[in-house]
XYZ file of C-alpha atoms in Angstrom:
673
model
C 8.190 6.898 34.885
C 6.713 6.503 31.400
C 7.346 9.271 28.887
C 5.490 10.207 25.668
C 6.805 9.122 22.310
C 9.138 11.501 20.450
C 10.004 11.839 16.750
C 13.431 10.202 17.190
C 11.735 7.090 18.598
C 10.951 6.163 15.006
C 14.578 5.014 14.754
C 14.024 2.400 17.460
C 10.927 0.745 16.042
C 11.088 -2.675 14.403
C 8.675 -3.467 11.588
C 7.553 -6.856 10.234
C 6.974 -7.476 6.559
C 6.439 -10.205 3.945
C 5.518 -13.165 6.160
C 5.429 -16.644 4.585
C 4.215 -19.752 6.427
C 6.017 -22.974 5.543
C 3.950 -25.609 3.670
C 3.768 -27.832 6.763
C 2.646 -24.898 8.919
C 5.498 -25.327 11.403
C 7.483 -22.112 10.877
C 7.129 -18.628 9.483
C 9.707 -16.760 7.438
C 9.398 -12.985 7.781
C 11.489 -9.840 7.366
C 12.285 -7.546 10.296
C 13.219 -3.971 9.383
C 15.001 -1.509 11.661
C 16.976 1.680 11.122
C 20.726 1.329 10.793
C 22.845 2.752 13.620
C 24.147 5.290 11.086
C 20.491 6.346 10.487
C 21.197 6.460 6.737
C 19.035 3.479 5.840
C 17.477 0.278 7.068
C 18.643 -3.194 7.925
C 16.229 -5.846 6.658
C 16.883 -9.229 8.202
C 15.229 -12.527 7.317
C 14.008 -14.376 10.413
C 12.535 -17.802 11.037
C 9.791 -17.928 13.681
C 8.915 -21.500 14.779
C 5.235 -22.097 15.527
C 6.277 -24.257 18.482
C 6.576 -21.887 21.481
C 9.345 -24.093 22.897
C 11.600 -23.231 19.953
C 13.464 -19.933 19.611
C 13.197 -17.608 16.583
C 16.490 -17.049 14.787
C 17.857 -14.683 12.123
C 19.079 -16.125 8.824
C 20.936 -13.148 7.367
C 20.202 -9.845 5.707
C 17.487 -10.516 3.148
C 13.955 -9.923 1.895
C 11.232 -11.575 -0.237
C 11.142 -15.062 1.358
C 9.393 -17.800 -0.648
C 9.029 -21.515 0.271
C 9.198 -24.396 -2.193
C 6.010 -26.534 -2.209
C 7.853 -29.362 -0.429
C 9.215 -27.021 2.239
C 12.779 -28.175 1.588
C 13.919 -24.801 0.302
C 13.433 -21.191 1.344
C 14.553 -18.736 -1.314
C 15.026 -15.048 -0.625
C 16.661 -11.911 -1.971
C 20.115 -11.153 -0.623
C 21.590 -7.687 0.004
C 23.028 -7.590 -3.549
C 19.534 -8.170 -4.977
C 20.579 -11.746 -5.790
C 18.599 -14.947 -5.300
C 19.706 -17.036 -2.344
C 18.322 -20.178 -0.768
C 18.298 -21.864 2.614
C 17.787 -25.659 2.450
C 15.786 -27.494 5.100
C 15.993 -31.180 5.963
C 13.356 -32.571 8.310
C 12.610 -29.022 9.384
C 16.220 -28.197 10.246
C 17.995 -25.400 8.319
C 21.215 -25.951 6.411
C 23.608 -23.375 4.972
C 22.704 -20.435 2.772
C 23.811 -20.702 -0.856
C 23.019 -18.738 -4.008
C 21.546 -19.129 -7.479
C 24.140 -17.174 -9.493
C 22.103 -17.685 -12.680
C 19.022 -15.910 -11.371
C 18.384 -12.364 -12.629
C 19.466 -9.643 -10.234
C 16.847 -7.364 -8.783
C 14.115 -9.997 -9.003
C 10.809 -8.964 -7.459
C 8.758 -12.125 -7.045
C 8.779 -15.808 -7.945
C 6.690 -18.945 -7.931
C 7.682 -22.617 -7.796
C 6.257 -25.301 -10.049
C 4.396 -28.021 -8.098
C 7.401 -30.360 -8.213
C 9.637 -27.577 -6.870
C 12.024 -27.757 -9.814
C 11.152 -24.754 -11.969
C 10.887 -21.163 -10.817
C 8.972 -18.455 -12.660
C 10.901 -15.338 -11.673
C 9.692 -11.735 -12.002
C 12.623 -9.424 -12.763
C 13.562 -6.226 -14.637
C 14.304 -6.548 -18.357
C 16.128 -3.861 -20.331
C 14.916 -4.888 -23.771
C 11.945 -2.658 -24.524
C 12.653 -0.734 -27.743
C 13.134 3.022 -27.265
C 10.812 5.361 -29.139
C 13.639 7.423 -30.601
C 14.988 4.661 -32.841
C 11.879 4.708 -35.018
C 11.007 8.387 -34.800
C 14.456 9.831 -35.446
C 16.415 7.608 -37.862
C 19.223 10.116 -38.289
C 22.900 9.283 -38.841
C 24.724 7.418 -36.127
C 26.027 9.779 -33.462
C 23.764 12.633 -34.500
C 21.769 12.577 -31.288
C 22.884 12.960 -27.688
C 23.020 9.573 -25.960
C 21.684 11.126 -22.752
C 18.521 12.519 -24.346
C 15.269 10.753 -23.455
C 12.652 10.509 -26.213
C 8.973 9.784 -25.550
C 5.986 9.220 -27.789
C 3.514 7.842 -25.230
C 1.585 9.606 -22.476
C 3.046 7.518 -19.648
C 6.457 9.135 -19.091
C 7.391 8.354 -15.503
C 6.162 6.627 -12.386
C 6.527 7.609 -8.764
C 9.111 5.508 -6.988
C 10.521 4.180 -10.290
C 11.544 7.329 -12.142
C 11.491 8.173 -15.825
C 10.437 5.364 -18.135
C 13.240 3.932 -20.218
C 13.913 0.532 -21.744
C 13.221 -1.331 -18.519
C 10.074 -3.399 -18.180
C 9.273 -6.190 -15.733
C 9.101 -9.622 -17.319
C 9.025 -13.330 -16.422
C 12.065 -15.583 -16.508
C 12.137 -19.379 -16.165
C 14.821 -20.926 -13.966
C 15.549 -24.625 -13.404
C 17.094 -25.219 -9.974
C 18.654 -28.517 -11.116
C 20.163 -27.238 -14.369
C 22.355 -24.188 -13.748
C 22.146 -22.093 -16.916
C 21.009 -18.692 -18.070
C 17.293 -18.286 -17.272
C 14.863 -18.205 -20.186
C 13.078 -14.927 -20.849
C 9.369 -15.530 -21.357
C 7.225 -13.375 -23.651
C 9.694 -10.559 -24.510
C 7.651 -9.351 -27.462
C 4.494 -8.386 -25.617
C 3.454 -4.732 -25.591
C 4.238 -1.876 -23.178
C 3.364 -3.745 -20.003
C 4.816 -5.345 -16.894
C 4.339 -8.947 -15.795
C 3.960 -10.310 -12.292
C 2.223 -12.645 -9.848
C 3.133 -15.920 -11.634
C 1.427 -19.097 -10.429
C 1.605 -22.664 -11.749
C -1.443 -24.895 -12.064
C -1.458 -28.033 -9.837
C -0.271 -30.143 -12.793
C 2.380 -27.586 -13.683
C 1.261 -27.354 -17.306
C -0.315 -23.896 -17.131
C 1.394 -20.738 -15.961
C -0.932 -17.871 -15.080
C 0.381 -14.360 -14.526
C -0.802 -10.770 -14.338
C -0.153 -8.294 -17.129
C -0.215 -4.686 -15.962
C -0.643 -2.464 -18.992
C 0.930 0.964 -19.129
C -1.828 3.578 -18.789
C -2.919 5.420 -21.899
C -5.238 8.409 -22.467
C -7.927 5.922 -23.540
C -7.520 3.751 -20.432
C -10.466 3.573 -18.065
C -8.309 2.987 -14.996
C -4.862 3.886 -13.690
C -3.172 0.574 -14.374
C -5.392 -1.899 -16.214
C -4.396 -5.458 -15.376
C -5.432 -8.753 -16.913
C -4.532 -12.359 -16.172
C -2.902 -14.300 -18.990
C -1.876 -17.939 -19.262
C 0.598 -20.129 -21.118
C 0.366 -23.888 -21.665
C 3.784 -25.509 -21.448
C 3.046 -28.461 -23.731
C 1.991 -26.351 -26.705
C 3.613 -23.791 -28.983
C 3.972 -20.099 -28.217
C 0.521 -19.453 -29.727
C -0.899 -21.013 -26.551
C -0.228 -17.722 -24.785
C -3.642 -16.097 -24.325
C -5.697 -13.904 -22.011
C -7.606 -15.849 -19.373
C -9.777 -13.094 -17.902
C -11.958 -10.768 -19.977
C -10.761 -7.262 -20.783
C -13.910 -5.922 -19.109
C -12.437 -6.835 -15.718
C -9.446 -5.432 -13.907
C -7.906 -8.709 -12.665
C -4.914 -9.696 -10.542
C -3.748 -12.017 -7.739
C -4.523 -15.352 -9.498
C -4.514 -18.779 -7.815
C -5.859 -22.198 -8.819
C -8.423 -24.589 -7.393
C -7.070 -27.867 -6.032
C -8.021 -29.767 -9.200
C -6.778 -26.991 -11.505
C -10.133 -26.560 -13.228
C -10.818 -23.116 -11.834
C -8.754 -19.992 -11.533
C -9.591 -17.608 -8.711
C -8.620 -13.954 -8.832
C -9.350 -10.512 -7.423
C -10.963 -8.021 -9.748
C -13.645 -5.483 -10.524
C -15.547 -4.316 -13.615
C -13.544 -1.666 -15.445
C -16.727 0.236 -16.249
C -17.552 0.771 -12.571
C -14.653 3.195 -12.329
C -12.572 4.596 -9.503
C -13.568 3.483 -6.011
C -15.501 0.388 -7.151
C -15.252 -2.654 -4.915
C -12.664 -5.308 -5.655
C -14.285 -8.740 -5.352
C -13.259 -12.386 -5.489
C -13.983 -14.061 -8.848
C -13.713 -17.556 -10.291
C -12.945 -18.527 -13.894
C -13.944 -21.935 -15.258
C -10.952 -22.763 -17.458
C -13.002 -25.082 -19.695
C -16.044 -22.929 -20.387
C -14.573 -19.498 -19.739
C -17.436 -18.617 -17.389
C -16.559 -15.915 -14.855
C -18.472 -15.582 -11.575
C -18.393 -13.011 -8.796
C -18.222 -15.217 -5.688
C -19.362 -12.478 -3.275
C -21.899 -10.395 -5.249
C -23.713 -9.041 -2.192
C -20.573 -8.195 -0.209
C -20.395 -4.389 -0.128
C -16.743 -4.156 0.828
C -13.549 -4.019 -1.247
C -10.839 -6.660 -1.052
C -7.356 -5.467 -0.177
C -5.428 -3.616 2.519
C -6.813 -0.072 2.656
C -6.206 1.006 6.273
C -3.211 3.356 6.184
C -0.171 3.341 8.448
C 3.217 5.041 8.101
C 4.828 2.502 10.464
C 4.066 -0.654 8.488
C 6.259 -2.926 6.405
C 5.435 -4.213 2.929
C 3.075 -7.167 2.728
C 3.135 -8.191 -0.945
C 1.408 -11.498 -0.274
C -1.740 -12.344 -2.237
C -4.904 -10.386 -1.676
C -6.685 -13.748 -1.520
C -5.674 -17.410 -1.214
C -7.107 -20.917 -1.054
C -6.772 -23.154 1.988
C -8.465 -26.548 1.776
C -12.151 -26.035 1.005
C -12.065 -22.346 1.942
C -11.025 -19.113 0.292
C -9.455 -16.372 2.413
C -9.058 -12.656 1.764
C -8.537 -9.278 3.421
C -11.194 -6.574 3.204
C -11.514 -3.301 5.092
C -14.615 -3.002 7.282
C -14.964 0.436 8.833
C -11.710 1.108 10.672
C -10.940 -2.613 10.939
C -9.267 -4.863 8.406
C -10.100 -8.478 9.180
C -9.271 -11.751 7.483
C -12.406 -13.190 5.887
C -13.227 -16.771 4.884
C -15.582 -18.005 2.163
C -16.601 -21.621 1.717
C -16.088 -23.081 -1.755
C -19.643 -24.355 -1.425
C -20.907 -20.764 -1.342
C -22.593 -18.674 1.313
C -21.569 -15.398 2.928
C -18.020 -14.398 3.902
C -17.136 -14.954 7.571
C -15.217 -12.367 9.555
C -12.469 -14.217 11.448
C -11.451 -11.116 13.435
C -14.549 -9.373 14.866
C -12.375 -6.991 16.877
C -10.782 -3.568 16.578
C -7.672 -4.705 14.732
C -5.970 -4.537 11.353
C -4.523 -7.589 9.569
C -2.138 -6.213 6.895
C -0.850 -9.605 5.743
C -1.446 -13.346 6.090
C -0.087 -16.665 4.830
C -1.582 -20.176 4.758
C -0.011 -23.620 5.058
C -0.259 -25.942 2.048
C -3.273 -27.826 3.416
C -4.904 -24.691 4.777
C -5.038 -25.935 8.351
C -2.801 -23.195 9.771
C -2.515 -19.480 9.149
C 0.159 -16.922 10.031
C -0.725 -13.257 10.192
C 0.422 -9.851 11.379
C -1.983 -8.052 13.682
C -1.961 -4.340 14.498
C -4.085 -2.307 16.901
C -4.258 1.374 17.770
C -1.894 0.768 20.703
C 0.470 -1.853 19.274
C 2.630 -2.103 16.176
C 2.330 -5.241 14.114
C 3.424 -8.535 15.626
C 3.422 -12.037 14.194
C 0.787 -14.607 15.139
C 0.044 -18.231 14.229
C -3.296 -19.999 14.537
C -5.030 -23.262 13.743
C -8.057 -23.097 11.492
C -10.928 -25.220 12.753
C -13.998 -26.183 10.757
C -17.275 -27.228 12.344
C -20.902 -26.983 11.323
C -20.113 -25.375 7.983
C -18.148 -22.579 9.600
C -14.440 -21.878 9.998
C -12.843 -20.214 13.005
C -9.508 -19.585 14.655
C -8.612 -22.277 17.152
C -5.429 -22.043 19.166
C -3.657 -18.716 18.596
C 0.024 -18.186 19.369
C 1.931 -14.932 19.421
C 5.326 -15.498 17.791
C 6.967 -12.080 18.155
C 7.243 -9.219 20.648
C 9.306 -6.888 18.479
C 8.747 -3.546 20.215
C 7.519 -4.646 23.622
C 10.795 -3.937 25.431
C 11.284 -0.507 23.872
C 7.689 0.628 24.416
C 7.236 -0.676 27.959
C 8.263 2.674 29.515
C 6.515 4.850 26.903
C 3.073 6.384 27.198
C 0.761 4.887 24.582
C -2.694 6.425 24.330
C -5.923 4.720 23.327
C -8.244 6.583 20.949
C -11.894 6.997 21.766
C -14.549 6.702 19.056
C -16.122 9.828 17.653
C -19.160 9.984 15.385
C -20.500 12.837 13.300
C -23.186 13.359 10.686
C -22.190 14.725 7.308
C -24.407 16.011 4.481
C -27.506 13.909 3.701
C -27.214 12.378 7.155
C -24.296 10.125 6.228
C -22.394 8.901 9.271
C -18.723 9.804 9.569
C -16.619 7.524 11.742
C -13.649 8.984 13.566
C -11.489 8.861 16.663
C -9.980 11.294 19.158
C -6.533 10.687 20.638
C -5.188 12.624 23.624
C -3.241 12.231 26.848
C -5.956 12.064 29.547
C -3.446 13.038 32.235
C -2.662 16.441 30.716
C -4.884 19.387 31.586
C -7.035 21.150 29.049
C -8.214 22.930 27.161
C -6.071 21.345 24.440
C -5.545 22.548 20.879
C -6.999 20.225 18.239
C -5.250 18.835 15.145
C -7.191 17.147 12.329
C -5.169 14.452 10.497
C -6.519 13.555 7.021
C -5.646 10.336 5.168
C -4.605 10.098 1.518
C -6.295 8.393 -1.373
C -8.957 9.638 -1.321
C -9.811 5.929 -1.146
C -7.617 5.239 1.868
C -8.868 4.701 5.407
C -7.788 5.520 8.941
C -8.505 2.824 11.475
C -7.393 0.585 14.312
C -3.679 0.769 13.654
C -0.729 2.347 15.432
C -0.093 5.938 14.279
C 3.169 7.342 15.588
C 2.564 10.930 14.445
C -0.732 11.035 16.337
C 0.833 9.512 19.457
C 3.624 12.128 19.400
C 1.175 15.022 19.113
C -1.064 13.602 21.861
C 1.937 13.217 24.160
C 2.838 16.873 23.532
C -0.543 18.102 24.735
C -2.614 18.129 21.545
C -5.894 16.366 20.899
C -5.794 14.630 17.504
C -8.963 13.887 15.571
C -8.897 11.602 12.544
C -11.604 9.826 10.608
C -13.068 8.671 7.347
C -15.018 11.116 5.187
C -16.910 9.925 2.115
C -14.391 8.602 -0.379
C -12.879 6.288 2.243
C -12.920 2.515 1.915
C -14.700 0.241 4.364
C -18.219 1.725 4.261
C -19.589 0.465 0.956
C -19.094 1.336 -2.700
C -21.572 4.232 -2.739
C -19.712 5.881 0.134
C -16.326 5.365 -1.548
C -17.421 6.631 -4.964
C -19.319 9.639 -3.614
C -16.156 11.739 -3.888
C -15.257 10.844 -7.500
C -15.124 14.096 -9.468
C -16.326 15.987 -6.382
C -13.251 16.704 -4.299
C -13.720 19.564 -1.860
C -17.488 19.201 -1.608
C -19.231 16.812 0.796
C -15.929 15.179 1.766
C -14.798 18.531 3.189
C -18.122 18.964 4.978
C -17.741 15.492 6.514
C -14.374 16.479 7.963
C -15.658 19.808 9.243
C -18.543 17.988 10.933
C -16.058 15.679 12.650
C -13.954 18.647 13.788
C -16.989 20.525 15.101
C -18.010 17.406 17.011
C -14.547 17.259 18.596
C -14.442 20.975 19.375
C -17.694 20.625 21.294
C -16.125 18.167 23.733
C -14.991 19.335 27.143
C -11.256 19.817 27.423
C -10.846 20.883 23.766
C -10.021 24.488 22.923
C -12.551 25.651 20.329
C -10.293 28.518 19.236
C -7.140 26.553 18.448
C -7.531 24.035 15.622
C -4.980 22.910 13.050
C -5.059 20.513 10.109
C -2.544 18.193 8.457
C -2.566 15.563 5.714
C -0.576 13.822 3.006
C -1.373 13.414 -0.724
C -5.169 13.796 -1.029
C -4.920 14.682 2.655
C -2.541 17.451 1.592
C -5.045 18.661 -0.986
C -7.757 18.655 1.675
C -5.483 20.472 4.136
C -5.064 23.248 1.569
C -8.783 23.265 0.799
C -9.852 23.484 4.436
C -7.305 26.207 5.186
C -8.657 28.206 2.224
C -12.396 27.562 2.588
C -12.673 27.187 6.363
C -9.977 29.580 7.492
C -12.143 30.718 10.382
C -11.755 27.237 11.927
C -8.174 26.231 11.143
C -5.417 28.401 12.607
C -2.428 26.467 11.191
C -1.759 23.752 8.642
C 0.881 21.223 7.596
C 0.425 19.998 4.024
C 2.520 17.113 2.649
C 2.892 15.548 -0.802
C 0.278 18.100 -1.685
C -2.043 19.054 -4.546
C -2.911 22.706 -5.058
C -3.955 23.042 -8.713
C -5.990 20.340 -10.466
C -5.390 22.026 -13.824
C -1.595 21.723 -13.783
C -1.850 18.392 -11.942
C -3.261 16.939 -15.182
C 0.117 17.209 -16.887
C 2.465 17.128 -13.921
C 1.396 13.904 -12.206
C 2.546 10.521 -13.522
C -1.092 9.393 -13.769
C -2.707 12.814 -14.119
C -3.843 12.195 -17.700
C -5.793 9.006 -16.882
C -9.549 9.578 -16.721
C -11.523 6.667 -15.241
C -15.276 6.401 -15.503
C -16.944 9.387 -13.919
C -13.973 11.594 -14.770
C -13.793 11.191 -18.565
C -13.984 14.924 -19.189
C -11.603 15.988 -16.416
C -9.231 17.807 -18.731
C -8.261 21.472 -18.442
C -9.957 22.260 -21.758
C -13.217 20.362 -21.072
C -13.835 20.880 -17.366
C -13.802 24.469 -16.146
C -14.666 23.201 -12.682
C -11.163 21.796 -12.219
C -9.810 25.162 -11.166
C -12.859 25.855 -9.031
C -12.056 22.640 -7.114
C -8.423 23.683 -6.752
C -7.231 25.189 -3.453
C -5.171 27.688 -5.463
C -8.393 29.343 -6.657
C -9.356 30.083 -3.051
C -5.936 30.889 -1.604
C -7.187 34.305 -0.460
C -9.129 32.539 2.274
C -6.032 31.135 4.007
C -5.563 32.969 7.306
C -3.146 30.848 9.313
C 0.504 29.852 8.766
C 1.211 26.898 6.480
C 4.101 24.417 6.484
C 4.682 22.521 3.219
C 6.649 19.243 3.237
C 7.462 17.611 -0.108
C 9.697 14.950 -1.650
C 11.862 16.353 -4.433
C 11.305 13.240 -6.609
C 7.571 12.951 -5.977
C 6.074 12.123 -9.380
C 2.571 11.339 -8.089
C 1.885 14.767 -6.599
C 4.884 16.568 -8.083
C 6.936 19.288 -6.456
C 5.361 21.851 -8.776
C 2.138 21.514 -6.794
C 3.954 22.498 -3.614
C 5.723 25.365 -5.366
C 2.478 26.825 -6.707
C 0.929 26.761 -3.243
C 4.061 28.143 -1.605
C 4.461 31.065 -4.015
C 0.765 31.937 -3.844
C 0.916 32.054 -0.047
C 4.109 34.130 -0.187
C 2.449 36.621 -2.526
C -0.545 36.747 -0.200
C 1.732 37.516 2.768
C 0.826 34.314 4.640
C 3.560 32.968 6.912
C 4.776 29.924 5.012
C 7.719 27.540 5.066
C 8.638 24.988 2.392
C 10.732 21.913 3.232
C 12.006 19.804 0.300
C 13.423 16.317 0.889
C 16.078 15.395 -1.724
C 15.779 11.976 -3.326
C 12.376 11.242 -1.821
C 9.291 10.068 -3.703
C 5.625 10.340 -2.800
C 5.745 7.511 -0.272
C 8.694 8.770 1.760
C 6.482 9.123 4.847
C 6.721 5.318 5.117
C 9.771 4.282 3.079
C 11.996 7.376 3.037
C 15.409 7.730 4.628
C 15.178 7.606 8.449
C 16.513 11.174 8.983
C 13.881 12.562 6.603
C 11.052 10.678 8.317
C 12.183 11.880 11.756
C 12.576 15.411 10.399
C 8.995 15.323 9.134
C 7.629 14.248 12.517
C 9.641 16.905 14.338
C 8.449 19.680 12.017
C 4.805 18.699 12.591
C 5.387 19.035 16.289
C 7.344 22.305 16.037
C 4.812 23.991 13.745
C 1.740 23.205 15.775
C 3.507 23.909 19.080
C 4.474 27.335 17.834
C 1.250 28.366 16.151
C -1.408 26.597 18.212
C 0.223 26.743 21.630
C 2.384 29.850 21.239
C 5.417 27.912 22.440
C 8.656 26.491 21.128
C 9.015 22.691 21.237
C 12.136 21.384 22.915
């Protein structure tokens, strides 16, 4: 008999990440992640999945970051010691794994030159000059060696820690001449380099510069594409894209005359659509290739059970350009002809494509596909062109990672739910419940982060667990979410807690009106911006929400300015969001309205969260304690803001169990087993 999913089932799930299709389209390299038997971490194994269904997938060894050479004779990857290893192939058959001992440890990405000889490697570099040397030229030994000195606004970054001498730079490695790799461009400013790509002739190297944010910056992490000509002097290093555009993910046209990239106008501010652009390398002309496409490129649909897919946001395959863009709760792969026209949706279904990879000629594509009832699996398809359109031909499923484990588990399908928010704007949502359990059921609202994230057609373990325990879970996309147009996404900028909150309340009221739902027992939960909104709804709509679980939370927008790693950055529309210029910051802070909280609150927070720092949780916790509200605070040592997806397995299971315990106790009046 099938049973519902439980928190500890997280330890049994296998997750795909970083898929790379071989140049000939015959096999896919991908990483499979699973929890270690000790539960202390994860095992990440590199696998080869043949496209031929008659051939059997096989593991290579522990490893991540697979990258094919253009000729397909070499697959490089990162070994367990953060080293660079390679697996040679001859006529499609694998050889023995060896290593590049000269490659920099801890490398993060790389790109081959067209002839497969040179590698542009992205890796940490410890050479950035510390601020203290210039500011405090005292006698040698006068200062403590452990003291950190800062003179710039950007002090730390979530997931990376306090800023020191380390920056990310490009190194050049020759696979046929074993020697120390050359460091490229060490004397550039306070920035990180990435996404290197060689032109078809190999004479131009394009890469992305991500500038450290400053108080004057108009976006969190301004990025620009630069280029270097190999047959000229160092002065040939120059910006390729204009400073007026945020630009990244570069790739070349087949003849090398154009550079394609993903970007958006800096002046359009937070929540603006990312589009696909082209740069004529001779004239410098930049064109938006999809000017009427009111969607944003990238992977915006959230999931806590997904691997990393650091592949390009867009790519060229033959005479077509391909990219991901969120569309409502779906995230399809889109195709755009180089001759122009409108983008074509290759997946008009309720699914999410978090990552894809093309063969060299663009005749085959590999992709991961997720749905609301299935975790991501690997697929391969032929791309067929006819009548000026492109479509998927034969499709093959290459993996069945969790099929055996989930075959005796109850997996529930969500049903669509629509509501009308202020000004008649439609709010898309879903309701998940076990139809076999009797009602009336308590309701839990789950709010996504961002605020420019999106819930959609992807597997959500925490919702499945709650549904299996007798709750109805409602989740949806208030204004601020991606996938509904730029005006919808930007409607929340500088207006948190206003119409976005009303959208969510409208969705909840729509759910509470359904038969089988208990109108007197509603709870709310969320992470990051979802944590902020959980606090806000508990404080402002306490008559609706009886209990809350807030995670990675924000409680005070005034102190958040100085506490968060990016709190000081003020994009367009938020230029005056400083504590001394904008009195409304505190009025939009849940802390201001804490007296309205009526139900018990559970706070879950990573101790090393630098995005929404622990101080935010402490302010909320102490205010609730002073108010006499039943409150518990759970702190996870060593965890950053994203621990819900990448944290240690015991912490992630703990989080899921505490959700269940809290709502079982305070919405059902029971104790969970």
